Amino acid sequence: MKIYNEIIIAGLGGQGVLLAGTILAQSALEQNLKTTWFPSYGAEMRGGTANSTVIISDEEIGSPIAFSPSGLIALNTLSLNKFLPRMIEDSSIIANSSMINSDEFKSDKRIKFIPISEIADKEIGNIKAANMVAVGALIKLMQVPDLENVKKAIQTAFSKKPALVEINIKAVNAGYNYK
Amino acid sequence: MKIYNEIIIAGLGGQGVLLAGTILAQSALEQNLKTTWFPSYGAEMRGGTANSTVIISDEEIGSPIAFSPSGLIALNTLSLNKFLPRMIEDSSIIANSSMINSDEFKSDKRIKFIPISEIADKEIGNIKAANMVAVGALIKLMQVPDLENVKKAIQTAFSKKPALVEINIKAVNAGYNYK
Amino acid sequence: MNKILSKPEALKDNPLSYCPGCGHGIIHRLIAEAIDELGIRERTIAVAPVGCAVFAYDYFNFDTTEAPHGRPPAVATGIKRTNPDKIVFTYQGDGDLAAIGTAETIHCANRGENITVIFVNNANYGMTGGQMAPTTLIGQVTETTPFGRDPLREGYPVKVSELLANLDGTKYIERVTVFDAPHVIQAKKAIKKAFQNQVEGKGYSFIEVISHCPVDWGKTPLESVKWVEEVFLKTFPLGVIKDTTK
Amino acid sequence: MNKILSKPEALKDNPLSYCPGCGHGIIHRLIAEAIDELGIRERTIAVAPVGCAVFAYDYFNFDTTEAPHGRPPAVATGIKRTNPDKIVFTYQGDGDLAAIGTAETIHCANRGENITVIFVNNANYGMTGGQMAPTTLIGQVTETTPFGRDPLREGYPVKVSELLANLDGTKYIERVTVFDAPHVIQAKKAIKKAFQNQVEGKGYSFIEVISHCPVDWGKTPLESVKWVEEVFLKTFPLGVIKDTTK
Amino acid sequence: MAKIIVNNNRCKGCGLCINACPKKCISFSDELNKIGYHYAVLKNENDCIGCGFCYQMCPDVCIEVFR
Amino acid sequence: MAKIIVNNNRCKGCGLCINACPKKCISFSDELNKIGYHYAVLKNENDCIGCGFCYQMCPDVCIEVFR
Amino acid sequence: MVKKLIKGNIALCEGALAAGLDAYFGYPITPQNEVPAYMSNKMVSLGKVFVQAESELAAANMVLGACATGKRSMTSSSSPGISLKQEAISYMAGMEIPGVIVNVQRGGPGLGNIAGSQADYFQAVKGGGHGDYRLIVFAPNCAQEMYEITYEAFDIAEKYRNPVMILCDGIIGQMMEPVEFNKEQKSSFSKKDWCLDGCKGREPRSVKSLLMKDGALEQHNLDLQKKYETIKNNEAKAELYHIEDAEIIIVSFGISSRISKNAIKQAREKGIKAGLIRPITLWPFPSEIIKKYAKPGIKFLSVELSLGQMIEDVKLAVNGVSSVDFLGRAGGGIVSDKEVLNKITELKK
Amino acid sequence: MVKKLIKGNIALCEGALAAGLDAYFGYPITPQNEVPAYMSNKMVSLGKVFVQAESELAAANMVLGACATGKRSMTSSSSPGISLKQEAISYMAGMEIPGVIVNVQRGGPGLGNIAGSQADYFQAVKGGGHGDYRLIVFAPNCAQEMYEITYEAFDIAEKYRNPVMILCDGIIGQMMEPVEFNKEQKSSFSKKDWCLDGCKGREPRSVKSLLMKDGALEQHNLDLQKKYETIKNNEAKAELYHIEDAEIIIVSFGISSRISKNAIKQAREKGIKAGLIRPITLWPFPSEIIKKYAKPGIKFLSVELSLGQMIEDVKLAVNGVSSVDFLGRAGGGIVSDKEVLNKITELKK
Ligand SMILES: Cc1ncc(C[n+]2csc(CCOP(=O)(O)OP(=O)(O)O)c2C)c(N)n1
Ligand SMILES: Cc1ncc(C[n+]2csc(CCOP(=O)(O)OP(=O)(O)O)c2C)c(N)n1
Ligand code: SF4
Ligand code: SF4
Ligand code: SF4
Ligand code: SF4
Ligand code: SF4
Ligand code: SF4
Ligand SMILES: [Mg+2]
Ligand SMILES: [Mg+2]
């Protein structure tokens, strides 16, 4: 089967959406897939929202910018509003019900609501791990990259801060295993 | 007869070679001929020599720079050395014997030696009029522009300093009438 | 109860897009108030810089233009010389005014153009993400001074107000700050005077506003204003640096 | 009899192409003497300006390069930072250094680059035929101030040495002149010290030389040196303006 | 008698007004506003003296002061 | 005993050496040199004290001083 | 009307003055020093604005400021100085500011020399600054045109709200020719509906090039592009000389077009059917005119004082239908009528 | 070899570091801020030179100075900043100084926006500065090439004593991709026979561009031209993709070439014979390669993030033999594979 996914991770500045993207891209790399990562940057971010785009494919990748996104993590309402209309039909969408009123979006059956911030805050003990909870949830839905490679990616990414490896893996697991 | 003359007036900075050129060009204009004037300019002149090129023609003029000069006023040795080799065969050449050793050039029969500076200094009473003495001599040789138009040109050029009109006309006459 | 303080007319309704707590918003308001109080809104032309305040033209409720990075003094000269009846001011950051625009700043001041310059010194390049500015303090860590500004490598904080005071063309120079309300009120006075001078044809007035940039400083807004008071002002003391208008 | 004074080794044999009586030639010779005396000719790299002295590279008997108009301080920074063992100096006119090159001059000085700057102030743009320079005196008639420099229109003569003295990066600044022999000898001392400082790693040294430009001033050489003494120096007083090297 | 009105949806929750108020009568809202911030609210209405310090410090010009 | 030697063909006749000489022992040549100037010549050889003032002032570096 | 013998640079000044110039901003550089020198006298005498800026950069931005208020303003320089104006030029194009910029070209690259040259063609015509923009570029070839074209330049700049460049060279600038001052004096200020003159009785205006909102900059570029198309359709201008029966067609502008014309005369005397297309506007380039004459067997020859720049636009216009040869001189060298004639003769074979 | 996931801007830095960079001089501007930020750390840690200059102008001239002494030096910026470097670039070309200049292009003209763009093609390739000169211009299209091309750039610059520009864009600069650090670390300094390193034991040298003597500048230009011819013959590079049987040939560089490639894949799946010529060097432009494939019936399509710049070079190469169409987006817009595919399909009709 051909692998090709355009994933957008969006939220407030400070919610770690850029980092989450690089972890996804790094996971793809660990899995020997092609990948690109592209951030929002510069004064664009002054508004307070940020996003990053990850493309994962088994073939060479053209644009690192998503024209037909099939994966979305939306950590706040603004982000979901902004990107939902762009998603292709067959999309995997994770939304943070801790910050988004799921009622407003219930007509869209693709969206999986997860109380991401809550899980991070209560289960993991660090609200900053919300991004990784979301990553765990998304790869569960998308089935790519593999959980193992996400863990490897976290190890690579935090190789200089080993203390953070465990908590992030825990967060990914929490998202992955959320029912 | 077709009129086409490329004239170079060359000398030391301060000898009025630029002004002499403009007078020639203005004379041509008074005579309803086409004309262009082109100076040496900028740091070129730092060396102490200056020149200007006047083209006089009864047809539209192409380049204001002389490719085939047929008229030359050389007020000092350097200038004569520099421009003599560029002159076409049938040229009118006035050289300032007050500053140039005519013996060195006597093989060239085209050159008419005139003690220009001396004439200006003694006859006209102003060494600065040397340029006009030379102009007078040159138009005599070249037969264009007419003496009358040179005089008109001087009147135009010095319209704001009428005191200078007379002395310059006197100088032109002196050059024109020099035997 | 009467409304005694509210958004001045010289500011548009648009919400400001600066980061939370950013000093630019305060300074914008002070300018707008001064312009309203002097009744010059309808003949004011502002020159926005390239810097966070490039968006100033979305907020000021009068004619505005932009200038290439560092060139507001030249643009303002072009405007004021051809329109001496207009009130012309530049609004510039420390990168814009004191780095790339040094030549334009100095010569505009030296010519004594009858304009007003609002100089927002926030010790770094805000818009581009917090690099060293000429005004960055010694030891200050920025995006491009990861080891802290070392004067032997990166030179010293440039005191623009003091530098310009040497030029005979400058008439009024004051350094103010906006880290707390009393200082904001003082800053307002200085800004108003700088416009008043122009109205009266007194010549070049320059107000340096020590401002805060929480986001690029990596500080909360409260930490930022505290840092201004406790650290920043040590290198850039407040006060009137020159006044020959009296 | 012994030959006690003659062309220094650090000058080539080429005749100088400056106008008769021009101050540049004297200043070239002083630099060459200083370099010879310090024994640094073989490790010196000069940066020529755009100005009459652009031809300096035809005369100096050591490695030379050019810089776009006003950019010698940047070029010198590039050279010195990558070659700290070399002796690097810029030679710049007042148009080059104080007009178009203002930003480069100020920031090079502020960074305290360990270089030597020879600043030739002749109160006009020599090479281009005598236009107003930042240093042109009030009332002075030039090609572009046909009515005399009017400070209200064209601003005031810029005193670069005094301006740079405000920057912590500058170590030694002196203003000298070459209008007569005793002052030439003093100028030589200052120039030599400015190079000596660099050899010793003491940092940025700046020598402003008040020079004469007979041709563009429309004066004879003798009138020119007299004008320097009687008029020019009134606006630009001589002396050590800053010295923190002691 | 004095009071302030905060334009909730303009407020970015920077807290500079809270910090500046000599009477400590402003605090943050519990809920987020439309642009995602806990905005400033006048909690102790009776303490407000209408000094305007909050207004002076607000970078987003969202405070009106009444007296 | 002292003297100077002027490089005739380098001299541009600016006269700064003449002006500078405390002993007034330099003057202009009557003839022009190759580049068209009346050059400087040491006229009063005996008066020269080798002070070097002429050398210091010469913009064209055409003077050598002997002592 | 009497003709006055003046330099091209002065004719340019007179054209600008007649057009009602409000402000001149410049910086000295050879071979255009006559312009600031003349303007420093004239503008001040007329009570208008002259500023010798601290640099070419500053001068260009002063023009930007003055023109943003609807005033007529101009700056002039020569090649290195024009390179320094590129950022401001790109801004003016983006902000749609009708400034007039004069380049009296000299020999490059770098400091080069001060002789005349045409080697800044690419810079002027393709955009020396950043982004998709166009200047309207005029190439006068005599003092009379220096006067007339400069006079028109301001109107055209304002008509399209677009910066205009006058691309001449050291020869045209320095030479004197008789000029007839045949234009009426214009008054300077005409109210424009976009400029900054104080918001009394209207909404505030902003003149700017920053467009950060999604798609805004692209839309602006498309609008500019539309404007450029209109300009292309309306303003391309060329002089044709002996063109109808020509078998060898020289394309040449500015000073080299005059030399080429002389060579063509001489060629015709020899019985060679040569002709000239002289672009008067370099952008828009008179491609349609050239295309019209491009036929198999016809030989084109681009004559330039450069190592071959305009030739690309000639080739693009000809599109392979005719051959296109080149004759040029570099670094301030000037082509002679003999060289051109020789080349024509060679092509004839 | 392990691949590291890094931004294009960082890959560029690593390439320069591996090439033995001695000095980096820069000034902040989005979207290339990662370069000075990374270099401020790396270069200082390595005991090499990092200076945040007071402006882009100063930065370019610092590079000029450092390279004049034979050191390896680089500056980077984005569109408006690159416009400011044009004078220095022209000087470097004239002085034959092998500096490396990076343009991470953004939307223009003027201040524009900070999105990626390819609208500075003309500026880079035709000469944004004054005079007849050429930069060697590389157009990497992925992070790996940002690394490798930058690594090579210094050698090529020194081989020809010519400035090199790396023309990329905000997208290539900001995106992360896996990069393999497959190059050997070079030592920085190799003695060069023209550079300024003190005249000990040899005649003094001068590196300059001013040539005032009669004919000297022209000769220099002719020498440069000869060098440019050599470079043209040796260094033009392109990637070919599905080209042999292609009926529709896209020419596209940098980021848009990747998108085009995807569209070509999709076209092939639909049975349309499309192919790609991707210029890796924009100057010298791979005209010979394009010419080889230009045949009647073959359709060329230039895909650019601009309103049509490289298309002129494609047309010049094709010289009327094939048709040349255009697809582009302006002002920071980015072309999608669907748009390209649609255009291909349309051309197929
Ligand atoms: C020619 C040019 N160089 C660089 C930039 C990038 N740039 C935008 S804003 C800025 C600096 C802003 O700093 P400052 O002037 O201090 O203003 P602040 O944002 O701190 O208020 C820079 C370098 C640009 N747009 N144009
Ligand atoms: C970018 C640029 N602008 C202008 C010039 C023209 N130009 C050459 S020298 C000079 C000024 C020289 O004056 P100064 O620096 O005072 O030196 P001086 O000749 O007086 O010694 C100018 C403006 C140039 N070559 N390049
Ligand atoms: S970056 Fe700094 S200066 Fe810019 S808006 Fe944010 S806080 Fe204000
Ligand atoms: S113009 Fe002036 S500075 Fe230049 S060489 Fe002549 S006298 Fe000297
Ligand atoms: S007006 Fe004064 S007392 Fe009232 S809320 Fe504001 S700061 Fe507090
Ligand atoms: S100062 Fe203004 S923006 Fe900040 S919290 Fe108070 S009301 Fe809100
Ligand atoms: S050395 Fe002294 S005394 Fe002798 S000629 Fe020279 S100036 Fe006169
Ligand atoms: S100072 Fe030198 S150049 Fe001048 S007259 Fe004396 S010897 Fe000649
Ligand atoms: Mg700042
Ligand atoms: Mg000078």
Coordinates of N, CA, C and O in Angstrom, one line a residue, chain H residues 134-210:
Chain H
R134 N 28.4 38.3 -13.9 CA 27.6 37.1 -13.7 C 28.0 36.6 -12.3 O 29.1 36.5 -12.0
L135 N 27.0 36.1 -11.6 CA 27.2 35.3 -10.5 C 26.9 33.9 -10.9 O 26.1 33.6 -11.8
I136 N 27.6 32.9 -10.2 CA 27.2 31.5 -10.4 C 26.1 31.3 -9.4 O 26.2 31.6 -8.2
V137 N 25.0 30.9 -9.9 CA 23.8 30.8 -9.1 C 23.3 29.4 -9.0 O 23.0 28.7 -10.0
F138 N 23.2 28.9 -7.7 CA 22.7 27.5 -7.5 C 21.3 27.6 -6.9 O 21.0 28.4 -6.1
A139 N 20.6 26.6 -7.2 CA 19.2 26.5 -6.7 C 18.9 25.1 -6.1 O 18.4 24.2 -6.8
P140 N 19.3 24.9 -4.9 CA 19.0 23.7 -4.2 C 17.5 23.5 -4.1 O 16.8 24.4 -4.0
N141 N 17.1 22.2 -4.1 CA 15.6 22.0 -3.9 C 15.3 21.1 -2.7 O 14.1 20.7 -2.6
C142 N 16.3 20.8 -1.9 CA 15.9 20.1 -0.6 C 17.0 20.4 0.4 O 18.1 20.9 0.1
A143 N 16.8 19.9 1.6 CA 17.8 20.2 2.7 C 19.1 19.5 2.4 O 20.2 20.1 2.6
Q144 N 19.1 18.3 1.8 CA 20.3 17.7 1.5 C 21.1 18.5 0.5 O 22.4 18.6 0.7
E145 N 20.5 19.1 -0.5 CA 21.2 19.9 -1.4 C 21.7 21.2 -0.8 O 22.7 21.8 -1.2
M146 N 20.9 21.7 0.1 CA 21.3 22.9 0.9 C 22.7 22.6 1.5 O 23.6 23.5 1.5
Y147 N 22.8 21.5 2.0 CA 24.1 21.0 2.6 C 25.2 20.8 1.5 O 26.3 21.5 1.6
E148 N 24.9 20.0 0.5 CA 25.9 19.7 -0.4 C 26.3 20.8 -1.4 O 27.5 21.0 -1.7
I149 N 25.3 21.6 -1.8 CA 25.6 22.6 -2.7 C 26.4 23.7 -2.0 O 27.4 24.3 -2.6
T150 N 26.0 24.0 -0.8 CA 26.8 25.0 -0.1 C 28.2 24.6 0.1 O 29.2 25.3 0.0
Y151 N 28.4 23.3 0.4 CA 29.7 22.7 0.6 C 30.5 22.9 -0.7 O 31.7 23.4 -0.6
E152 N 29.9 22.7 -1.8 CA 30.7 22.8 -3.1 C 30.9 24.3 -3.5 O 31.8 24.6 -4.2
A153 N 30.0 25.1 -3.0 CA 29.9 26.5 -3.5 C 31.3 27.2 -3.3 O 31.7 28.0 -4.2
F154 N 31.9 26.9 -2.2 CA 33.1 27.6 -1.9 C 34.3 27.2 -2.8 O 35.0 28.1 -3.3
D155 N 34.3 25.9 -3.1 CA 35.3 25.5 -4.1 C 35.1 26.1 -5.5 O 36.1 26.5 -6.1
I156 N 33.9 26.1 -5.9 CA 33.6 26.6 -7.2 C 33.9 28.1 -7.3 O 34.5 28.7 -8.2
A157 N 33.5 28.8 -6.2 CA 33.8 30.3 -6.1 C 35.3 30.5 -6.3 O 35.7 31.4 -7.0
E158 N 36.0 29.7 -5.6 CA 37.5 29.9 -5.6 C 38.1 29.5 -6.9 O 39.1 30.1 -7.4
K159 N 37.6 28.4 -7.4 CA 38.1 27.9 -8.7 C 38.1 29.0 -9.7 O 39.0 29.2 -10.5
Y160 N 37.0 29.7 -9.8 CA 36.8 30.7 -10.8 C 37.0 32.1 -10.3 O 36.8 33.1 -11.1
R161 N 37.3 32.2 -9.1 CA 37.4 33.6 -8.4 C 36.2 34.4 -8.8 O 36.3 35.5 -9.4
N162 N 35.1 33.9 -8.4 CA 33.8 34.5 -8.8 C 32.8 34.3 -7.7 O 32.7 33.3 -7.1
P163 N 32.0 35.4 -7.4 CA 31.0 35.2 -6.3 C 30.0 34.2 -6.7 O 29.6 34.1 -7.9
V164 N 29.5 33.5 -5.7 CA 28.5 32.5 -6.0 C 27.2 32.9 -5.1 O 27.4 33.3 -4.0
M165 N 26.1 32.7 -5.7 CA 24.8 32.9 -5.0 C 24.1 31.6 -4.9 O 24.0 30.8 -5.8
I166 N 23.6 31.4 -3.6 CA 22.7 30.2 -3.4 C 21.3 30.8 -3.3 O 21.0 31.6 -2.4
L167 N 20.5 30.5 -4.3 CA 19.2 31.1 -4.4 C 18.2 30.0 -4.0 O 17.8 29.1 -4.7
C168 N 17.7 30.1 -2.7 CA 16.7 29.2 -2.3 C 15.5 30.0 -1.8 O 15.3 31.2 -2.3
D169 N 14.7 29.5 -1.0 CA 13.5 30.3 -0.6 C 13.0 29.9 0.7 O 13.5 29.0 1.3
G170 N 12.0 30.6 1.2 CA 11.5 30.4 2.6 C 11.1 29.0 2.9 O 11.2 28.5 4.0
I171 N 10.6 28.4 1.9 CA 10.1 27.0 2.1 C 11.3 26.0 2.3 O 11.4 25.3 3.3
I172 N 12.2 26.1 1.4 CA 13.4 25.2 1.5 C 14.2 25.5 2.8 O 14.7 24.7 3.4
G173 N 14.2 26.8 3.1 CA 15.0 27.2 4.3 C 14.3 26.8 5.6 O 15.0 26.4 6.5
Q174 N 13.0 26.9 5.6 CA 12.3 26.6 6.9 C 11.9 25.1 7.1 O 11.7 24.6 8.2
M175 N 11.8 24.4 6.0 CA 11.4 23.0 6.2 C 12.5 22.1 6.7 O 13.7 22.4 6.5
M176 N 12.1 21.1 7.5 CA 13.1 20.1 7.9 C 13.0 18.9 7.0 O 11.9 18.5 6.7
E177 N 14.1 18.3 6.8 CA 14.2 17.0 6.1 C 15.4 16.3 6.6 O 16.3 16.9 7.1
P178 N 15.4 15.0 6.4 CA 16.6 14.2 6.8 C 17.8 14.6 5.9 O 17.6 14.7 4.7
V179 N 18.9 14.8 6.6 CA 20.1 15.1 5.8 C 21.2 14.2 6.2 O 21.4 13.9 7.4
E180 N 21.9 13.8 5.3 CA 23.1 12.9 5.5 C 24.3 13.8 5.4 O 24.5 14.4 4.4
F181 N 25.1 13.8 6.4 CA 26.3 14.7 6.4 C 27.5 13.9 5.7 O 28.3 13.3 6.4
N182 N 27.4 13.8 4.4 CA 28.3 12.9 3.7 C 29.6 13.6 3.2 O 30.2 13.0 2.3
K183 N 29.9 14.7 3.7 CA 31.1 15.4 3.2 C 32.2 15.4 4.2 O 31.9 15.6 5.4
E184 N 33.4 15.4 3.7 CA 34.6 15.5 4.6 C 34.8 16.9 5.1 O 34.6 17.8 4.3
Q185 N 35.2 17.0 6.3 CA 35.6 18.4 6.8 C 36.8 18.9 6.0 O 37.8 18.2 5.9
K186 N 36.6 20.1 5.5 CA 37.8 20.7 4.8 C 38.5 21.6 5.7 O 37.9 22.2 6.6
S187 N 39.8 21.8 5.5 CA 40.5 22.8 6.3 C 40.3 24.1 5.6 O 40.1 24.2 4.4
S188 N 40.4 25.1 6.4 CA 39.9 26.4 5.9 C 40.8 27.0 4.8 O 40.3 27.5 3.8
F189 N 42.1 27.1 5.1 CA 42.9 28.0 4.3 C 43.8 27.3 3.3 O 44.6 26.5 3.6
S190 N 43.6 27.7 2.0 CA 44.6 27.2 1.1 C 45.2 28.4 0.4 O 44.5 29.3 0.0
K191 N 46.5 28.5 0.4 CA 47.2 29.7 -0.1 C 46.8 30.0 -1.6 O 46.7 29.1 -2.4
K192 N 46.4 31.1 -1.8 CA 45.9 31.5 -3.1 C 46.9 32.6 -3.7 O 47.4 33.3 -2.9
D193 N 47.1 32.6 -5.0 CA 48.2 33.4 -5.5 C 47.7 34.8 -5.8 O 48.5 35.6 -6.5
W194 N 46.6 35.2 -5.4 CA 46.1 36.6 -5.7 C 45.7 37.3 -4.5 O 45.5 38.5 -4.5
C195 N 45.6 36.6 -3.4 CA 45.0 37.2 -2.2 C 45.9 38.0 -1.4 O 47.1 38.0 -1.5
L196 N 45.3 38.8 -0.5 CA 46.1 39.8 0.3 C 46.4 39.1 1.6 O 45.6 38.9 2.5
D197 N 47.7 38.8 1.7 CA 48.1 38.2 3.0 C 49.5 38.8 3.5 O 50.2 38.1 4.2
G198 N 49.7 40.0 3.1 CA 50.9 40.7 3.4 C 52.0 40.4 2.4 O 52.1 39.3 1.9
C199 N 52.7 41.5 2.1 CA 53.6 41.4 0.9 C 55.0 40.8 1.2 O 56.0 41.1 0.5
K200 N 55.1 40.1 2.3 CA 56.4 39.5 2.7 C 56.9 38.6 1.6 O 56.2 37.6 1.2
G201 N 58.1 38.9 1.1 CA 58.7 38.1 0.1 C 58.1 38.1 -1.3 O 58.3 37.2 -2.1
R202 N 57.3 39.1 -1.5 CA 56.7 39.2 -2.8 C 56.3 40.7 -3.1 O 56.3 41.5 -2.2
E203 N 55.9 41.0 -4.3 CA 55.4 42.3 -4.6 C 54.1 42.5 -4.0 O 53.3 41.6 -3.8
P204 N 53.8 43.8 -3.6 CA 52.5 44.1 -3.1 C 51.4 43.7 -4.1 O 51.6 43.8 -5.3
R205 N 50.3 43.3 -3.6 CA 49.1 43.0 -4.4 C 48.0 44.0 -4.2 O 47.9 44.5 -3.1
S206 N 47.2 44.1 -5.1 CA 46.0 45.0 -5.0 C 44.8 44.2 -5.6 O 44.9 43.7 -6.6
V207 N 43.7 44.2 -4.8 CA 42.5 43.6 -5.3 C 41.5 44.7 -5.5 O 41.1 45.4 -4.5
K208 N 41.1 44.9 -6.7 CA 40.3 46.1 -6.9 C 39.5 46.0 -8.2 O 39.7 45.1 -9.0
S209 N 38.6 47.0 -8.4 CA 37.7 47.0 -9.6 C 37.8 48.3 -10.4 O 37.3 48.4 -11.5
L210 N 38.5 49.3 -9.8 CA 38.7 50.5 -10.5 C 39.7 50.4 -11.6 O 40.9 50.0 -11.3

